[in-house]
mmCIF file of C-alpha atoms in Angstrom:
data_model
loop_
_atom_site.group_PDB
_atom_site.id
_atom_site.type_symbol
_atom_site.label_atom_id
_atom_site.label_comp_id
_atom_site.label_asym_id
_atom_site.label_seq_id
_atom_site.Cartn_x
_atom_site.Cartn_y
_atom_site.Cartn_z
ATOM 1 C CA VAL A 1 54.891 5.650 -3.150
ATOM 2 C CA HIS A 2 54.664 9.444 -4.805
ATOM 3 C CA GLN A 3 53.692 10.936 -1.669
ATOM 4 C CA SER A 4 50.754 13.138 -3.178
ATOM 5 C CA CYS A 5 49.684 9.676 -4.799
ATOM 6 C CA LEU A 6 49.571 8.000 -1.565
ATOM 7 C CA GLN A 7 47.346 10.943 -0.121
ATOM 8 C CA ARG A 8 45.155 10.619 -2.462
ATOM 9 C CA TRP A 9 44.253 7.378 -2.386
ATOM 10 C CA VAL A 10 43.438 7.566 1.389
ATOM 11 C CA ASP A 11 41.148 10.703 0.307
ATOM 12 C CA GLU A 12 39.296 8.335 -1.772
ATOM 13 C CA LYS A 13 39.746 5.786 0.734
ATOM 14 C CA GLN A 14 38.416 8.218 3.643
ATOM 15 C CA LYS A 15 36.223 9.731 1.805
ATOM 16 C CA GLY A 16 36.165 13.035 3.311
ATOM 17 C CA ASN A 17 35.271 11.550 6.887
ATOM 18 C CA ILE A 18 39.284 12.083 8.075
ATOM 19 C CA THR A 19 38.480 10.160 11.667
ATOM 20 C CA ARG A 20 37.748 7.133 9.451
ATOM 21 C CA LYS A 21 41.401 4.383 9.689
ATOM 22 C CA VAL A 22 42.392 3.115 6.640
ATOM 23 C CA LEU A 23 43.545 0.064 5.577
ATOM 24 C CA CYS A 24 46.065 -1.464 3.481
ATOM 25 C CA PRO A 25 44.875 -4.037 0.715
ATOM 26 C CA GLN A 26 47.626 -6.774 1.046
ATOM 27 C CA CYS A 27 48.403 -7.120 4.596
ATOM 28 C CA LYS A 28 45.247 -5.027 5.757
ATOM 29 C CA ALA A 29 47.768 -3.286 8.186
ATOM 30 C CA GLU A 30 46.018 0.480 9.733
ATOM 31 C CA TYR A 31 48.024 3.228 8.037
ATOM 32 C CA ILE A 32 49.337 5.789 10.734
ATOM 33 C CA VAL A 33 47.887 8.952 9.324
ATOM 34 C CA VAL A 34 49.179 11.881 11.414
ATOM 35 C CA PHE A 35 47.527 15.449 11.637
ATOM 36 C CA PRO A 36 49.246 18.209 12.857
ATOM 37 C CA SER A 37 47.943 20.412 15.508
ATOM 38 C CA MET A 38 45.459 23.310 15.111
ATOM 39 C CA GLY A 39 45.244 24.903 18.612
ATOM 40 C CA ALA A 40 41.763 23.707 21.278
ATOM 41 C CA PHE A 41 39.478 26.132 18.919
ATOM 42 C CA VAL A 42 39.701 23.517 15.887
ATOM 43 C CA ALA A 43 39.804 20.944 17.803
ATOM 44 C CA LEU A 44 36.520 22.114 19.594
ATOM 45 C CA LEU A 45 35.110 23.044 16.099
ATOM 46 C CA ASP A 46 35.811 18.911 15.120
ATOM 47 C CA ALA A 47 34.165 17.928 17.919
ATOM 48 C CA LEU A 48 30.953 19.992 17.556
ATOM 49 C CA GLU A 49 31.226 19.295 13.452
ATOM 50 C CA GLU A 50 31.335 15.346 14.408
ATOM 51 C CA ILE A 51 28.822 15.450 17.440
ATOM 52 C CA THR A 52 26.298 17.496 15.003
ATOM 53 C CA HIS A 53 26.464 14.471 12.352
ATOM 54 C CA LYS A 54 25.951 12.271 14.661
ATOM 55 C CA ILE A 55 22.888 13.738 15.803
ATOM 56 C CA SER A 56 21.602 15.373 12.874
ATOM 57 C CA PRO A 57 19.580 11.632 11.353
ATOM 58 C CA PHE A 58 18.338 11.670 14.865
ATOM 59 C CA ILE A 59 16.981 15.443 14.760
ATOM 60 C CA ALA A 60 15.486 14.679 10.966
ATOM 61 C CA GLY A 61 12.868 11.945 12.489
ATOM 62 C CA GLY A 62 11.713 13.559 15.960
ATOM 63 C CA VAL A 63 10.843 16.412 13.144
ATOM 64 C CA LEU A 64 9.871 13.584 10.276
ATOM 65 C CA LEU A 65 7.770 11.631 13.173
ATOM 66 C CA GLY A 66 6.612 14.809 14.618
ATOM 67 C CA SER A 67 4.969 16.022 11.311
ATOM 68 C CA ILE A 68 3.089 12.759 10.482
ATOM 69 C CA TYR A 69 2.009 12.685 13.929
ATOM 70 C CA TRP A 70 0.541 16.530 14.186
ATOM 71 C CA ILE A 71 -1.002 15.313 10.942
ATOM 72 C CA ALA A 72 -2.813 12.086 11.753
ATOM 73 C CA ILE A 73 -4.055 14.555 14.298
ATOM 74 C CA THR A 74 -5.242 17.371 12.093
ATOM 75 C CA TYR A 75 -6.704 14.268 10.002
ATOM 76 C CA GLY A 76 -8.451 13.648 13.321
ATOM 77 C CA ALA A 77 -9.704 16.454 14.192
ATOM 78 C CA VAL A 78 -11.519 16.939 10.703
ATOM 79 C CA THR A 79 -13.192 13.448 10.060
ATOM 80 C CA VAL A 80 -14.516 13.758 13.962
ATOM 81 C CA MET A 81 -16.431 17.321 11.761
ATOM 82 C CA GLN A 82 -17.231 15.585 8.778
ATOM 83 C CA VAL A 83 -18.289 12.258 10.319
ATOM 84 C CA VAL A 84 -20.972 13.573 13.377
ATOM 85 C CA GLY A 85 -20.965 17.305 11.977
ATOM 86 C CA HIS A 86 -18.845 20.737 11.799
ATOM 87 C CA ARG A 87 -20.721 22.270 14.558
ATOM 88 C CA GLU A 88 -20.713 18.859 16.779
ATOM 89 C CA GLY A 89 -17.915 17.511 16.224
ATOM 90 C CA LEU A 90 -16.164 21.506 17.943
ATOM 91 C CA GLU A 91 -18.276 21.112 20.384
ATOM 92 C CA MET A 92 -17.684 17.525 21.377
ATOM 93 C CA MET A 93 -13.428 18.746 21.338
ATOM 94 C CA GLU A 94 -14.004 20.816 23.491
ATOM 95 C CA SER A 95 -16.007 19.757 26.000
ATOM 96 C CA ALA A 96 -13.415 16.626 25.975
ATOM 97 C CA ASP A 97 -9.926 15.389 27.577
ATOM 98 C CA PRO A 98 -7.000 17.430 25.538
ATOM 99 C CA LEU A 99 -4.846 14.244 26.596
ATOM 100 C CA VAL A 100 -7.765 12.449 25.247
ATOM 101 C CA LEU A 101 -7.366 13.859 22.458
ATOM 102 C CA LEU A 102 -4.153 14.375 22.198
ATOM 103 C CA VAL A 103 -4.386 10.078 22.129
ATOM 104 C CA LEU A 104 -6.879 9.387 20.603
ATOM 105 C CA LEU A 105 -7.423 11.270 17.098
ATOM 106 C CA PRO A 106 -4.141 10.122 16.145
ATOM 107 C CA THR A 107 -5.546 6.499 15.870
ATOM 108 C CA ILE A 108 -8.173 7.630 13.313
ATOM 109 C CA PRO A 109 -6.033 7.161 10.305
ATOM 110 C CA VAL A 110 -4.182 4.243 11.648
ATOM 111 C CA THR A 111 -7.146 2.069 12.540
ATOM 112 C CA LEU A 112 -8.885 3.301 9.282
ATOM 113 C CA ILE A 113 -5.381 1.758 7.510
ATOM 114 C CA SER A 114 -5.276 -1.008 8.850
ATOM 115 C CA ALA A 115 -8.844 -1.879 8.350
ATOM 116 C CA LYS A 116 -7.794 -1.146 4.661
ATOM 117 C CA MET A 117 -5.592 -4.159 4.603
ATOM 118 C CA TYR A 118 -7.847 -6.751 5.229
ATOM 119 C CA ASN A 119 -9.071 -7.996 2.817
ATOM 120 C CA TRP A 120 -13.245 -9.543 2.708
ATOM 121 C CA GLU A 121 -14.196 -9.723 -0.317
ATOM 122 C CA ASP A 122 -11.427 -12.618 0.248
ATOM 123 C CA SER A 123 -12.894 -14.424 2.616
ATOM 124 C CA VAL A 124 -16.958 -13.815 1.708
ATOM 125 C CA LEU A 125 -15.635 -15.314 -2.264
ATOM 126 C CA ILE A 126 -14.396 -18.464 -1.259
ATOM 127 C CA PHE A 127 -17.347 -19.209 1.049
ATOM 128 C CA LEU A 128 -19.238 -18.610 -2.164
ATOM 129 C CA ARG A 129 -17.455 -20.945 -4.041
ATOM 130 C CA LYS A 130 -17.213 -23.099 -1.282
ATOM 131 C CA TYR A 131 -20.675 -23.480 -0.578
ATOM 132 C CA CYS A 132 -23.157 -21.618 -2.075
ATOM 133 C CA ALA A 133 -21.670 -22.939 -5.726
ATOM 134 C CA LYS A 134 -23.756 -26.033 -5.624
ATOM 135 C CA ILE A 135 -27.248 -23.485 -5.508
ATOM 136 C CA PRO A 136 -28.254 -22.768 -8.589
ATOM 137 C CA ALA A 137 -30.114 -19.807 -7.919
ATOM 138 C CA LEU A 138 -27.252 -18.204 -6.760
ATOM 139 C CA GLY A 139 -25.790 -18.679 -10.422
ATOM 140 C CA TYR A 140 -27.511 -15.593 -11.642
ATOM 141 C CA ILE A 141 -26.106 -13.350 -8.995
ATOM 142 C CA LEU A 142 -22.601 -14.523 -9.089
ATOM 143 C CA PRO A 143 -22.020 -17.068 -11.921
ATOM 144 C CA PHE A 144 -19.232 -19.629 -11.322
ATOM 145 C CA GLY A 145 -19.053 -20.807 -14.452
ATOM 146 C CA ASN A 146 -17.698 -24.665 -16.302
ATOM 147 C CA VAL A 147 -14.523 -25.246 -14.216
ATOM 148 C CA GLU A 148 -12.530 -28.391 -14.799
ATOM 149 C CA GLY A 149 -11.876 -29.535 -11.238
ATOM 150 C CA ASP A 150 -8.419 -30.563 -11.947
ATOM 151 C CA ARG A 151 -7.381 -26.763 -13.405
ATOM 152 C CA GLY A 152 -9.660 -24.822 -10.984
ATOM 153 C CA ALA A 153 -7.635 -26.832 -8.162
ATOM 154 C CA ILE A 154 -4.670 -25.462 -9.414
ATOM 155 C CA VAL A 155 -6.165 -21.487 -10.211
ATOM 156 C CA SER A 156 -7.886 -22.516 -6.287
ATOM 157 C CA GLY A 157 -4.438 -23.049 -4.949
ATOM 158 C CA GLN A 158 -2.888 -19.950 -7.116
ATOM 159 C CA GLN A 159 -5.027 -17.196 -5.678
ATOM 160 C CA ALA A 160 -4.828 -18.768 -1.981
ATOM 161 C CA ASN A 161 -1.082 -18.024 -1.958
ATOM 162 C CA SER A 162 -1.382 -15.304 -3.808
ATOM 163 C CA GLN A 163 -3.949 -13.809 -1.479
ATOM 164 C CA ASN A 164 -2.094 -14.876 1.403
ATOM 165 C CA ASN A 165 1.147 -12.969 0.006
ATOM 166 C CA THR A 166 0.088 -9.394 0.396
ATOM 167 C CA SER A 167 3.025 -7.880 -0.722
ATOM 168 C CA HIS A 168 0.699 -7.680 -4.306
ATOM 169 C CA LEU A 169 -1.242 -5.525 -2.234
ATOM 170 C CA SER A 170 -0.589 -1.390 -3.733
ATOM 171 C CA PRO A 171 0.680 1.371 -0.271
ATOM 172 C CA THR A 172 -0.748 3.880 -2.280
ATOM 173 C CA ARG A 173 -3.988 2.548 -3.162
ATOM 174 C CA ILE A 174 -5.039 1.799 0.281
ATOM 175 C CA PHE A 175 -3.442 4.950 2.243
ATOM 176 C CA CYS A 176 -6.018 7.294 -1.235
ATOM 177 C CA SER A 177 -8.521 4.358 -0.471
ATOM 178 C CA ALA A 178 -8.553 4.211 3.641
ATOM 179 C CA LEU A 179 -8.486 8.147 4.369
ATOM 180 C CA LEU A 180 -10.548 9.011 1.180
ATOM 181 C CA LEU A 181 -13.785 6.410 2.941
ATOM 182 C CA PRO A 182 -15.277 9.578 5.729
ATOM 183 C CA THR A 183 -15.050 11.515 2.440
ATOM 184 C CA ILE A 184 -16.998 9.551 0.029
ATOM 185 C CA SER A 185 -18.882 8.367 3.239
ATOM 186 C CA THR A 186 -20.358 11.753 3.660
ATOM 187 C CA ILE A 187 -21.235 12.282 0.402
ATOM 188 C CA ILE A 188 -22.803 8.396 -0.380
ATOM 189 C CA GLY A 189 -24.331 9.352 2.791
ATOM 190 C CA LYS A 190 -26.206 12.941 2.283
ATOM 191 C CA MET A 191 -27.438 11.904 -1.449
ATOM 192 C CA PHE A 192 -29.014 8.884 -0.596
ATOM 193 C CA PHE A 193 -30.468 9.218 3.024
ATOM 194 C CA ARG A 194 -31.350 12.333 4.282
ATOM 195 C CA SER A 195 -34.540 11.777 5.986
ATOM 196 C CA VAL A 196 -32.220 10.887 8.326
ATOM 197 C CA GLN A 197 -31.363 13.439 10.223
ATOM 198 C CA ASN A 198 -28.208 12.061 12.785
ATOM 199 C CA ASN A 199 -25.393 13.451 10.634
ATOM 200 C CA LEU A 200 -23.258 10.534 12.044
ATOM 201 C CA HIS A 201 -25.869 7.509 11.162
ATOM 202 C CA ARG A 202 -25.929 8.859 8.253
ATOM 203 C CA THR A 203 -22.280 8.850 7.469
ATOM 204 C CA ILE A 204 -21.978 5.790 9.004
ATOM 205 C CA LEU A 205 -25.274 4.231 6.540
ATOM 206 C CA GLY A 206 -23.141 5.533 3.501
ATOM 207 C CA GLY A 207 -20.326 3.740 4.512
ATOM 208 C CA LEU A 208 -21.800 0.764 4.805
ATOM 209 C CA THR A 209 -23.670 1.133 1.404
ATOM 210 C CA TYR A 210 -20.237 2.188 -0.149
ATOM 211 C CA ILE A 211 -18.616 -0.735 1.118
ATOM 212 C CA THR A 212 -21.357 -3.589 0.254
ATOM 213 C CA ILE A 213 -21.571 -2.070 -3.285
ATOM 214 C CA LYS A 214 -17.981 -1.596 -3.393
ATOM 215 C CA GLY A 215 -16.938 -5.658 -2.628
ATOM 216 C CA ALA A 216 -19.652 -6.675 -4.312
ATOM 217 C CA LEU A 217 -18.251 -5.261 -7.514
ATOM 218 C CA LYS A 218 -14.889 -6.443 -6.713
ATOM 219 C CA ILE A 219 -15.831 -10.242 -5.931
ATOM 220 C CA TYR A 220 -17.574 -10.359 -9.486
ATOM 221 C CA HIS A 221 -14.675 -9.274 -11.143
ATOM 222 C CA LYS A 222 -12.534 -10.978 -8.663
ATOM 223 C CA GLN A 223 -14.693 -13.961 -9.497
ATOM 224 C CA MET A 224 -14.613 -12.903 -13.560
ATOM 225 C CA LEU A 225 -11.110 -13.195 -13.476
ATOM 226 C CA TYR A 226 -10.273 -16.948 -12.015
ATOM 227 C CA ILE A 227 -12.639 -18.089 -14.324
ATOM 228 C CA ARG A 228 -11.436 -16.775 -17.649
ATOM 229 C CA HIS A 229 -8.657 -18.071 -15.681
ATOM 230 C CA SER A 230 -9.611 -21.215 -15.261
ATOM 231 C CA SER A 231 -10.300 -21.614 -18.732
ATOM 232 C CA ARG A 232 -7.918 -20.734 -20.707
ATOM 233 C CA LYS A 233 -6.905 -22.974 -23.542
ATOM 234 C CA ILE A 234 -3.434 -23.268 -25.853
ATOM 235 C CA LEU A 235 -3.561 -23.878 -28.486
ATOM 236 C CA ASP A 236 -1.621 -26.334 -30.974
ATOM 237 C CA TYR A 237 0.978 -23.822 -33.473
ATOM 238 C CA THR A 238 -1.053 -24.542 -36.666
ATOM 239 C CA GLU A 239 -1.829 -22.343 -39.658
ATOM 240 C CA SER A 240 -5.474 -22.443 -39.582
ATOM 241 C CA ASN A 241 -4.816 -21.037 -35.576
ATOM 242 C CA LEU A 242 -2.824 -18.798 -36.901
ATOM 243 C CA LYS A 243 -4.835 -17.495 -39.332
ATOM 244 C CA LEU A 244 -8.335 -17.184 -37.184
ATOM 245 C CA TYR A 245 -6.330 -15.709 -33.750
ATOM 246 C CA ARG A 246 -2.928 -13.970 -34.702
ATOM 247 C CA ASN A 247 -4.755 -12.146 -38.276
ATOM 248 C CA ASN A 248 -8.074 -10.828 -36.433
ATOM 249 C CA VAL A 249 -5.999 -9.462 -33.475
ATOM 250 C CA ALA A 250 -7.067 -6.408 -34.613
ATOM 251 C CA ASP A 251 -10.601 -6.872 -34.961
ATOM 252 C CA THR A 252 -11.743 -8.554 -31.523
ATOM 253 C CA SER A 253 -15.360 -6.483 -31.737
ATOM 254 C CA ASN A 254 -17.177 -9.586 -31.493
ATOM 255 C CA GLU A 255 -15.026 -12.035 -31.114
ATOM 256 C CA SER A 256 -16.044 -13.958 -28.045
ATOM 257 C CA GLU A 257 -12.239 -15.417 -27.499
ATOM 258 C CA GLN A 258 -9.117 -13.368 -25.872
ATOM 259 C CA VAL A 259 -5.614 -13.800 -27.544
ATOM 260 C CA ILE A 260 -2.543 -13.048 -25.658
#
């Protein structure tokens, strides 16, 4: 074997790390790689280089966690001033123990994100389908549709499986929705509950109003999707059906059925 070829092959196996072991691909024996002595100073530099290489990921991780921690503290402080009022929030934080603030303020964004991950709308929708579908008056509020038993059971099972699987949840959507909740609650509180003098009470009322309206719209949308999926039909592949549904896909303004 040419010495230059062997040296190049060893370099490819080590990938820049001269301390990495190189094994023969046939017999798995370790190659004996010897380096000339360059003195104690070079050996010290090599040791420092190796130590730096090993501790760099831990330092980067610590800096990242520290940055996230202080961002969470800042967000928590801004949220407190936004919810209870700027002056009242400053007075509250100035009078509190700094250690308590360092512990409690970062829990505000964590609590908001954790609460957002629970889909209470699904539980309410399951309850309405199970117990309230037999009440005719509720049909004007939440349509239940004419869903065949077998087909409805299949779709319900599919939706139950999708609800148990949280992988379909968008992390970015949960993150943004959770962190924007205090701001939206404050805006809605100032718009619709101006008569309430207490900033905290006004923000709570605004948040409850926003969550209720958003949840009701989400429940209605999910129920309509459920009815649409349960009422799906697969037609025979005939010339009449092709002319009726395929040739007129562009003109769907007056059609009551959606073609996919």
